[in-house]
């Protein structure tokens, strides 16, 4: 018997990720659309990183309008992490008509409920049904 989460994960829509963009590529993209040279942009990003770390170390959240808010977090074991809440403009751009131009796996299942995804699983896996 399959677990419900396995069935949902198998059939839910997912973004098909491709090669990760690294800092060098981001710097090149920014430099292409501005008068800032790649070296200057690279240095500016390094300085931005250092400034964000400094603020976080002091217990401050950092909001970079247009990008998002970084907030320091502490785990039960005492180690620190950082949460990032993207700026609404970023998700807004992705959600515009034709805003996302990448590939989506299981695109046909957009809008289906978890129960409908379980039904798909059960139809295609009669020997490993999800039951309530």
mmCIF file of C-alpha atoms in Angstrom:
data_model
loop_
_atom_site.group_PDB
_atom_site.id
_atom_site.type_symbol
_atom_site.label_atom_id
_atom_site.label_comp_id
_atom_site.label_asym_id
_atom_site.label_seq_id
_atom_site.Cartn_x
_atom_site.Cartn_y
_atom_site.Cartn_z
ATOM 1 C CA UNK A 1 0.000 0.000 0.000
ATOM 2 C CA UNK A 2 1.422 3.375 -1.067
ATOM 3 C CA UNK A 3 1.361 6.458 1.109
ATOM 4 C CA UNK A 4 -0.766 9.380 -0.023
ATOM 5 C CA UNK A 5 2.215 11.757 -0.070
ATOM 6 C CA UNK A 6 4.082 9.443 -2.474
ATOM 7 C CA UNK A 7 1.149 9.488 -4.889
ATOM 8 C CA UNK A 8 0.735 13.251 -4.695
ATOM 9 C CA UNK A 9 4.455 13.833 -5.186
ATOM 10 C CA UNK A 10 4.504 11.578 -8.224
ATOM 11 C CA UNK A 11 1.738 13.456 -10.034
ATOM 12 C CA UNK A 12 1.852 17.052 -8.771
ATOM 13 C CA UNK A 13 3.071 19.770 -11.130
ATOM 14 C CA UNK A 14 6.777 20.541 -10.660
ATOM 15 C CA UNK A 15 9.164 23.027 -12.184
ATOM 16 C CA UNK A 16 11.773 21.220 -14.256
ATOM 17 C CA UNK A 17 14.987 22.727 -12.970
ATOM 18 C CA UNK A 18 17.915 23.197 -15.325
ATOM 19 C CA UNK A 19 21.503 24.274 -14.722
ATOM 20 C CA UNK A 20 21.796 26.625 -11.742
ATOM 21 C CA UNK A 21 22.803 30.209 -12.516
ATOM 22 C CA UNK A 22 25.987 31.147 -10.659
ATOM 23 C CA UNK A 23 27.188 34.589 -9.610
ATOM 24 C CA UNK A 24 29.369 35.018 -12.700
ATOM 25 C CA UNK A 25 26.387 34.539 -15.002
ATOM 26 C CA UNK A 26 24.244 36.927 -12.939
ATOM 27 C CA UNK A 27 27.041 39.515 -13.023
ATOM 28 C CA UNK A 28 27.303 39.143 -16.800
ATOM 29 C CA UNK A 29 23.543 39.563 -17.196
ATOM 30 C CA UNK A 30 23.514 42.728 -15.084
ATOM 31 C CA UNK A 31 26.572 44.173 -16.824
ATOM 32 C CA UNK A 32 25.007 43.499 -20.221
ATOM 33 C CA UNK A 33 22.068 45.760 -19.383
ATOM 34 C CA UNK A 34 23.986 48.575 -17.704
ATOM 35 C CA UNK A 35 27.130 50.676 -17.790
ATOM 36 C CA UNK A 36 28.604 48.797 -14.829
ATOM 37 C CA UNK A 37 31.585 46.587 -15.668
ATOM 38 C CA UNK A 38 31.598 42.952 -14.544
ATOM 39 C CA UNK A 39 34.432 43.505 -12.049
ATOM 40 C CA UNK A 40 32.609 46.396 -10.401
ATOM 41 C CA UNK A 41 29.380 44.420 -10.235
ATOM 42 C CA UNK A 42 31.157 41.414 -8.757
ATOM 43 C CA UNK A 43 32.734 43.619 -6.076
ATOM 44 C CA UNK A 44 29.386 45.279 -5.336
ATOM 45 C CA UNK A 45 27.732 41.884 -4.831
ATOM 46 C CA UNK A 46 30.539 40.800 -2.491
ATOM 47 C CA UNK A 47 30.101 43.995 -0.483
ATOM 48 C CA UNK A 48 26.335 43.477 -0.388
ATOM 49 C CA UNK A 49 26.852 39.969 0.971
ATOM 50 C CA UNK A 50 29.187 41.259 3.677
ATOM 51 C CA UNK A 51 26.717 44.002 4.657
ATOM 52 C CA UNK A 52 23.845 41.500 4.896
ATOM 53 C CA UNK A 53 25.959 39.174 7.068
ATOM 54 C CA UNK A 54 26.892 42.075 9.355
ATOM 55 C CA UNK A 55 23.242 43.074 9.828
ATOM 56 C CA UNK A 56 22.126 39.471 10.407
ATOM 57 C CA UNK A 57 24.906 38.945 12.964
ATOM 58 C CA UNK A 58 23.456 41.855 14.930
ATOM 59 C CA UNK A 59 20.007 40.266 14.988
ATOM 60 C CA UNK A 60 18.527 42.443 12.272
ATOM 61 C CA UNK A 61 16.394 41.373 9.346
ATOM 62 C CA UNK A 62 17.478 42.867 6.045
ATOM 63 C CA UNK A 63 14.988 43.905 3.384
ATOM 64 C CA UNK A 64 16.333 44.477 -0.105
ATOM 65 C CA UNK A 65 13.393 46.003 -1.950
ATOM 66 C CA UNK A 66 12.722 44.085 -5.109
ATOM 67 C CA UNK A 67 14.616 41.006 -3.870
ATOM 68 C CA UNK A 68 13.319 39.996 -0.458
ATOM 69 C CA UNK A 69 13.855 39.898 3.275
ATOM 70 C CA UNK A 70 16.600 37.939 5.010
ATOM 71 C CA UNK A 71 15.889 37.034 8.645
ATOM 72 C CA UNK A 72 18.262 35.325 11.096
ATOM 73 C CA UNK A 73 16.923 32.109 12.648
ATOM 74 C CA UNK A 74 18.172 29.831 15.424
ATOM 75 C CA UNK A 75 17.552 26.094 15.570
ATOM 76 C CA UNK A 76 16.970 24.001 18.679
ATOM 77 C CA UNK A 77 20.588 22.833 18.613
ATOM 78 C CA UNK A 78 21.848 26.442 18.693
ATOM 79 C CA UNK A 79 22.992 26.644 15.066
ATOM 80 C CA UNK A 80 21.914 29.618 13.012
ATOM 81 C CA UNK A 81 20.257 29.821 9.662
ATOM 82 C CA UNK A 82 18.655 32.464 7.500
ATOM 83 C CA UNK A 83 15.158 32.530 6.089
ATOM 84 C CA UNK A 84 14.511 34.351 2.845
ATOM 85 C CA UNK A 85 11.103 35.694 1.955
ATOM 86 C CA UNK A 86 11.160 36.760 -1.690
ATOM 87 C CA UNK A 87 9.752 40.150 -2.610
ATOM 88 C CA UNK A 88 6.210 39.950 -3.976
ATOM 89 C CA UNK A 89 7.450 41.505 -7.224
ATOM 90 C CA UNK A 90 9.445 38.353 -7.969
ATOM 91 C CA UNK A 91 6.542 35.941 -7.575
ATOM 92 C CA UNK A 92 4.272 38.485 -9.244
ATOM 93 C CA UNK A 93 6.447 38.443 -12.370
ATOM 94 C CA UNK A 94 6.468 34.629 -12.429
ATOM 95 C CA UNK A 95 2.668 34.536 -12.134
ATOM 96 C CA UNK A 96 1.943 36.943 -14.974
ATOM 97 C CA UNK A 97 0.651 35.464 -18.213
ATOM 98 C CA UNK A 98 3.721 33.968 -19.900
ATOM 99 C CA UNK A 99 5.820 35.061 -16.898
ATOM 100 C CA UNK A 100 7.302 31.593 -16.436
ATOM 101 C CA UNK A 101 8.944 30.317 -19.607
ATOM 102 C CA UNK A 102 10.573 27.152 -18.264
ATOM 103 C CA UNK A 103 9.251 23.607 -18.408
ATOM 104 C CA UNK A 104 6.686 22.139 -16.018
ATOM 105 C CA UNK A 105 6.532 18.405 -15.329
ATOM 106 C CA UNK A 106 2.937 17.102 -15.001
ATOM 107 C CA UNK A 107 1.587 20.355 -16.437
ATOM 108 C CA UNK A 108 -1.748 18.640 -17.167
ATOM 109 C CA UNK A 109 -2.276 18.179 -13.435
ATOM 110 C CA UNK A 110 -2.300 21.897 -12.613
ATOM 111 C CA UNK A 111 -5.489 22.628 -10.695
ATOM 112 C CA UNK A 112 -6.170 19.026 -9.676
ATOM 113 C CA UNK A 113 -6.883 18.261 -6.038
ATOM 114 C CA UNK A 114 -4.785 15.871 -3.941
ATOM 115 C CA UNK A 115 -7.624 13.344 -4.139
ATOM 116 C CA UNK A 116 -7.596 13.540 -7.946
ATOM 117 C CA UNK A 117 -3.846 12.899 -7.935
ATOM 118 C CA UNK A 118 -4.379 9.874 -5.688
ATOM 119 C CA UNK A 119 -6.997 8.605 -8.145
ATOM 120 C CA UNK A 120 -4.430 8.892 -10.967
ATOM 121 C CA UNK A 121 -1.940 6.939 -8.855
ATOM 122 C CA UNK A 122 -4.463 4.206 -8.070
ATOM 123 C CA UNK A 123 -5.434 3.866 -11.739
ATOM 124 C CA UNK A 124 -1.787 3.458 -12.787
ATOM 125 C CA UNK A 125 -0.647 1.402 -9.765
ATOM 126 C CA UNK A 126 -3.407 -1.166 -9.077
ATOM 127 C CA UNK A 127 -0.954 -3.334 -7.121
ATOM 128 C CA UNK A 128 0.088 -0.447 -4.834
ATOM 129 C CA UNK A 129 -3.110 1.433 -4.016
ATOM 130 C CA UNK A 130 -3.427 4.410 -1.727
ATOM 131 C CA UNK A 131 -6.294 3.788 0.629
ATOM 132 C CA UNK A 132 -7.824 6.125 3.204
#
